[in-house]
Amino acid sequence: MKKIVLSVFVFIMCSLLSACSFFGFGGGSSDTDYAMTVDGKKISMGEFSVYLYEQKTTFEQMGGSDIWDTDFNGVPAADVAKENAYTSVVYVKTACKNAKDIGVSLDDEDKAEAASLGEQIYNEMGKDYCRSKGLSPEDVNGIMEEILLHQKVMDYITKSYQPSDADYSAYIDDYIKEHPDDKSPRATLESKLREDYIRTKKEAIYQEQIEKWCENTDIEKNEAVWDQISVVDF
């Protein structure tokens, strides 16, 4: 089940945000206990820590614990993870805000899955850590519901996409030109690359939609605490 959550963060990790019912989970309302705002709604440090924890998990699954010694175009991995968590919040909140308008909602099975994921993540983060952030098990469950709703919105937006034979053939032509060392038969390449090609195209479709939704969204970091937030807190 957790692979569904991780897939959201992998997608966000590979995307760029060019612009851009809300819930607030955990914590109070002082200037130091929220990480950011979305349309004026405060995202508590507790809620943000869940997104940051998932970024930490995603990074380490891709590159191991040594990933934190790596830079991405001169930016430390820890800073990239924090920015990705920020973007994740925006994607999820924006999708949730628009879900009702496109007829997407969670059913009982989705909510049960969110509860299971919430329990797992709460335990992984640790009771003491969560309590220090004002984060209850119910808060984490609510966050997981939003993340799963975001996934359903993504699926809805992209469900009708089917690659044209001509476009995919041209893509394979380009791949062969750009990878002369890959001597695989064309039929093998067409089979091997198709899933990644479709995923990339769907991500682009969703990216375009989410950016449209974000055009009028007011997003701000809480600069008073931003530099103090760190992925190594876990």
Short mmCIF file of C-alpha atoms in Angstrom, two decimals:
data_model
loop_
_atom_site.label_atom_id
_atom_site.label_comp_id
_atom_site.label_asym_id
_atom_site.label_seq_id
_atom_site.Cartn_x
_atom_site.Cartn_y
_atom_site.Cartn_z
CA MET A 1 0.00 0.00 0.00
CA LYS A 2 2.74 2.44 0.82
CA LYS A 3 4.01 2.29 -2.77
CA ILE A 4 0.95 4.36 -3.73
CA VAL A 5 2.07 7.15 -1.42
CA LEU A 6 5.67 6.88 -2.58
CA SER A 7 4.58 7.08 -6.22
CA VAL A 8 3.10 10.50 -5.54
CA PHE A 9 6.38 11.77 -4.13
CA VAL A 10 8.44 10.22 -6.92
CA PHE A 11 6.21 12.02 -9.42
CA ILE A 12 6.61 15.31 -7.60
CA MET A 13 10.35 14.75 -7.30
CA CYS A 14 10.56 14.57 -11.10
CA SER A 15 8.28 17.56 -11.75
CA LEU A 16 8.55 21.33 -11.58
CA LEU A 17 5.94 23.66 -10.15
CA SER A 18 6.02 26.86 -12.21
CA ALA A 19 3.27 28.63 -10.31
CA CYS A 20 1.86 27.92 -7.49
CA SER A 21 -12.04 22.11 2.17
CA PHE A 22 -8.20 22.55 3.22
CA PHE A 23 -7.34 20.77 6.44
CA GLY A 24 -4.79 21.81 9.05
CA PHE A 25 -3.36 18.97 11.04
CA GLY A 26 -1.57 19.24 14.38
CA GLY A 27 -0.07 22.20 16.20
CA GLY A 28 -1.41 25.63 17.12
CA SER A 29 -1.25 28.98 15.34
CA SER A 30 1.84 30.88 16.50
CA ASP A 31 4.39 32.24 14.02
CA THR A 32 6.79 29.38 14.70
CA ASP A 33 4.61 26.27 14.49
CA TYR A 34 3.58 26.29 10.85
CA ALA A 35 5.73 25.73 7.78
CA MET A 36 3.74 27.41 5.02
CA THR A 37 0.33 28.65 4.01
CA VAL A 38 -1.87 27.68 1.07
CA ASP A 39 -4.63 30.19 0.33
CA GLY A 40 -4.17 31.53 3.83
CA LYS A 41 -4.53 28.12 5.49
CA LYS A 42 -1.61 27.24 7.75
CA ILE A 43 0.20 23.96 7.19
CA SER A 44 1.44 23.01 10.64
CA MET A 45 4.94 21.81 11.33
CA GLY A 46 3.38 18.45 12.17
CA GLU A 47 1.62 18.11 8.84
CA PHE A 48 4.67 19.29 6.92
CA SER A 49 6.85 16.78 8.76
CA VAL A 50 4.81 13.93 7.25
CA TYR A 51 5.56 15.17 3.74
CA LEU A 52 9.20 15.70 4.65
CA TYR A 53 9.42 12.19 6.09
CA GLU A 54 8.06 10.74 2.86
CA GLN A 55 10.66 12.70 0.90
CA LYS A 56 13.36 11.29 3.16
CA THR A 57 12.06 7.78 2.52
CA THR A 58 11.91 8.35 -1.25
CA PHE A 59 15.42 9.81 -1.45
CA GLU A 60 16.95 7.00 0.59
CA GLN A 61 15.17 4.31 -1.42
CA MET A 62 16.70 5.81 -4.56
CA GLY A 63 20.19 6.56 -3.30
CA GLY A 64 20.70 5.05 0.14
CA SER A 65 21.69 6.95 3.26
CA ASP A 66 24.66 8.46 1.42
CA ILE A 67 22.24 10.48 -0.71
CA TRP A 68 22.48 13.30 1.84
CA ASP A 69 26.11 13.85 0.85
CA THR A 70 24.98 14.56 -2.71
CA ASP A 71 24.25 17.85 -4.44
CA PHE A 72 21.72 18.33 -7.22
CA ASN A 73 22.98 21.07 -9.51
CA GLY A 74 24.79 22.57 -6.55
CA VAL A 75 21.85 22.28 -4.14
CA PRO A 76 22.26 19.91 -1.17
CA ALA A 77 19.98 16.89 -1.27
CA ALA A 78 18.44 17.85 2.09
CA ASP A 79 17.37 21.22 0.68
CA VAL A 80 15.95 19.57 -2.44
CA ALA A 81 13.94 17.20 -0.25
CA LYS A 82 12.53 20.11 1.73
CA GLU A 83 11.55 21.98 -1.43
CA ASN A 84 9.95 18.80 -2.79
CA ALA A 85 7.94 18.45 0.41
CA TYR A 86 6.76 22.03 -0.07
CA THR A 87 5.73 21.24 -3.65
CA SER A 88 4.05 18.04 -2.49
CA VAL A 89 1.84 19.98 -0.11
CA VAL A 90 0.83 22.35 -2.90
CA TYR A 91 0.02 19.51 -5.31
CA VAL A 92 -2.03 17.59 -2.76
CA LYS A 93 -3.93 20.59 -1.41
CA THR A 94 -4.68 21.89 -4.89
CA ALA A 95 -5.92 18.50 -6.06
CA CYS A 96 -8.12 18.13 -2.98
CA LYS A 97 -9.60 21.58 -3.52
CA ASN A 98 -10.65 20.67 -7.06
CA ALA A 99 -11.61 17.03 -6.50
CA LYS A 100 -15.30 17.69 -5.85
CA ASP A 101 -15.71 19.71 -9.03
CA ILE A 102 -14.56 16.76 -11.14
CA GLY A 103 -16.54 14.21 -9.15
CA VAL A 104 -13.63 12.48 -7.41
CA SER A 105 -13.88 11.36 -3.80
CA LEU A 106 -12.71 8.64 -1.44
CA ASP A 107 -14.81 5.55 -0.82
CA ASP A 108 -14.80 3.42 2.33
CA GLU A 109 -12.04 1.20 0.95
CA ASP A 110 -9.85 4.24 0.30
CA LYS A 111 -10.43 5.52 3.82
CA ALA A 112 -9.54 2.14 5.29
CA GLU A 113 -6.34 2.15 3.25
CA ALA A 114 -5.55 5.68 4.46
CA ALA A 115 -6.03 4.55 8.06
CA SER A 116 -3.65 1.63 7.53
CA LEU A 117 -1.06 3.87 5.90
CA GLY A 118 -1.49 6.48 8.59
CA GLU A 119 -0.85 3.96 11.34
CA GLN A 120 2.24 2.67 9.53
CA ILE A 121 3.74 6.11 9.00
CA TYR A 122 2.91 7.30 12.51
CA ASN A 123 4.76 4.29 13.90
CA GLU A 124 7.71 4.77 11.56
CA MET A 125 8.06 8.43 12.48
CA GLY A 126 7.76 7.52 16.14
CA LYS A 127 5.21 8.42 18.79
CA ASP A 128 7.57 10.76 20.64
CA TYR A 129 8.51 12.66 17.48
CA CYS A 130 4.89 13.00 16.39
CA ARG A 131 3.82 14.22 19.80
CA SER A 132 6.63 16.79 19.76
CA LYS A 133 5.09 18.16 16.55
CA GLY A 134 1.54 18.10 17.92
CA LEU A 135 0.66 15.30 15.51
CA SER A 136 -1.88 12.66 16.50
CA PRO A 137 -2.62 9.33 14.76
CA GLU A 138 -5.90 10.85 13.55
CA ASP A 139 -3.98 13.75 12.02
CA VAL A 140 -1.74 11.38 10.07
CA ASN A 141 -4.78 9.42 8.87
CA GLY A 142 -6.31 12.65 7.57
CA ILE A 143 -3.11 13.53 5.73
CA MET A 144 -3.07 10.09 4.14
CA GLU A 145 -6.66 10.58 3.00
CA GLU A 146 -5.65 13.76 1.22
CA ILE A 147 -2.66 12.08 -0.41
CA LEU A 148 -4.82 9.21 -1.65
CA LEU A 149 -7.41 11.69 -2.93
CA HIS A 150 -4.63 13.45 -4.82
CA GLN A 151 -3.69 10.11 -6.40
CA LYS A 152 -7.30 9.53 -7.47
CA VAL A 153 -7.46 13.01 -9.00
CA MET A 154 -4.24 12.31 -10.89
CA ASP A 155 -5.64 9.02 -12.16
CA TYR A 156 -8.90 10.70 -13.22
CA ILE A 157 -7.16 13.48 -15.13
CA THR A 158 -4.95 11.05 -17.05
CA LYS A 159 -7.19 8.00 -17.42
CA SER A 160 -8.19 8.67 -21.03
CA TYR A 161 -4.66 9.05 -22.36
CA GLN A 162 -3.56 6.53 -24.95
CA PRO A 163 -0.33 6.97 -26.92
CA SER A 164 -0.68 7.23 -30.67
CA ASP A 165 1.23 4.67 -32.69
CA ALA A 166 2.89 7.42 -34.72
CA ASP A 167 4.08 9.37 -31.67
CA TYR A 168 5.41 6.28 -29.96
CA SER A 169 7.19 5.13 -33.11
CA ALA A 170 8.85 8.56 -33.38
CA TYR A 171 9.88 8.30 -29.72
CA ILE A 172 11.53 4.94 -30.38
CA ASP A 173 13.30 6.40 -33.42
CA ASP A 174 14.71 9.18 -31.24
CA TYR A 175 15.72 6.73 -28.52
CA ILE A 176 17.66 4.60 -31.02
CA LYS A 177 19.50 7.67 -32.32
CA GLU A 178 20.32 8.90 -28.83
CA HIS A 179 21.40 5.47 -27.48
CA PRO A 180 23.59 3.89 -30.17
CA ASP A 181 25.07 1.47 -27.64
CA ASP A 182 21.69 -0.13 -26.98
CA LYS A 183 21.59 -2.93 -29.54
CA SER A 184 18.22 -4.32 -28.44
CA PRO A 185 15.86 -5.23 -31.26
CA ARG A 186 13.26 -2.56 -31.98
CA ALA A 187 10.43 -4.83 -30.84
CA THR A 188 12.19 -5.31 -27.49
CA LEU A 189 12.62 -1.56 -27.08
CA GLU A 190 8.99 -0.90 -27.91
CA SER A 191 7.92 -3.32 -25.20
CA LYS A 192 10.53 -2.25 -22.63
CA LEU A 193 10.05 1.52 -22.94
CA ARG A 194 6.28 1.72 -23.34
CA GLU A 195 5.38 1.85 -19.64
CA ASP A 196 7.86 4.65 -18.89
CA TYR A 197 6.73 6.54 -21.99
CA ILE A 198 3.07 6.40 -20.94
CA ARG A 199 3.90 7.41 -17.37
CA THR A 200 5.92 10.40 -18.57
CA LYS A 201 3.13 11.54 -20.87
CA LYS A 202 0.55 11.22 -18.11
CA GLU A 203 2.78 13.20 -15.75
CA ALA A 204 2.97 15.98 -18.34
CA ILE A 205 -0.82 16.01 -18.72
CA TYR A 206 -1.29 16.20 -14.98
CA GLN A 207 1.43 18.81 -14.64
CA GLU A 208 -0.38 21.05 -17.10
CA GLN A 209 -3.66 20.69 -15.22
CA ILE A 210 -2.22 21.23 -11.75
CA GLU A 211 -0.42 24.38 -12.92
CA LYS A 212 -3.69 25.75 -14.29
CA TRP A 213 -5.35 25.08 -10.96
CA CYS A 214 -2.46 26.75 -9.13
CA GLU A 215 -2.53 29.99 -11.12
CA ASN A 216 -4.73 31.74 -8.56
CA THR A 217 -3.45 29.93 -5.49
CA ASP A 218 -1.65 31.97 -2.83
CA ILE A 219 1.32 30.00 -1.48
CA GLU A 220 3.85 31.27 1.05
CA LYS A 221 6.65 29.77 3.12
CA ASN A 222 6.91 30.76 6.75
CA GLU A 223 10.30 32.38 6.46
CA ALA A 224 10.54 32.69 10.27
CA VAL A 225 11.05 28.93 10.58
CA TRP A 226 11.95 27.71 7.10
CA ASP A 227 15.69 27.52 7.61
CA GLN A 228 15.20 25.52 10.81
CA ILE A 229 13.30 22.71 9.09
CA SER A 230 15.55 19.78 8.28
CA VAL A 231 15.11 16.30 6.88
CA VAL A 232 17.78 15.05 9.28
CA ASP A 233 15.44 15.63 12.24
CA PHE A 234 14.06 12.11 11.79
#
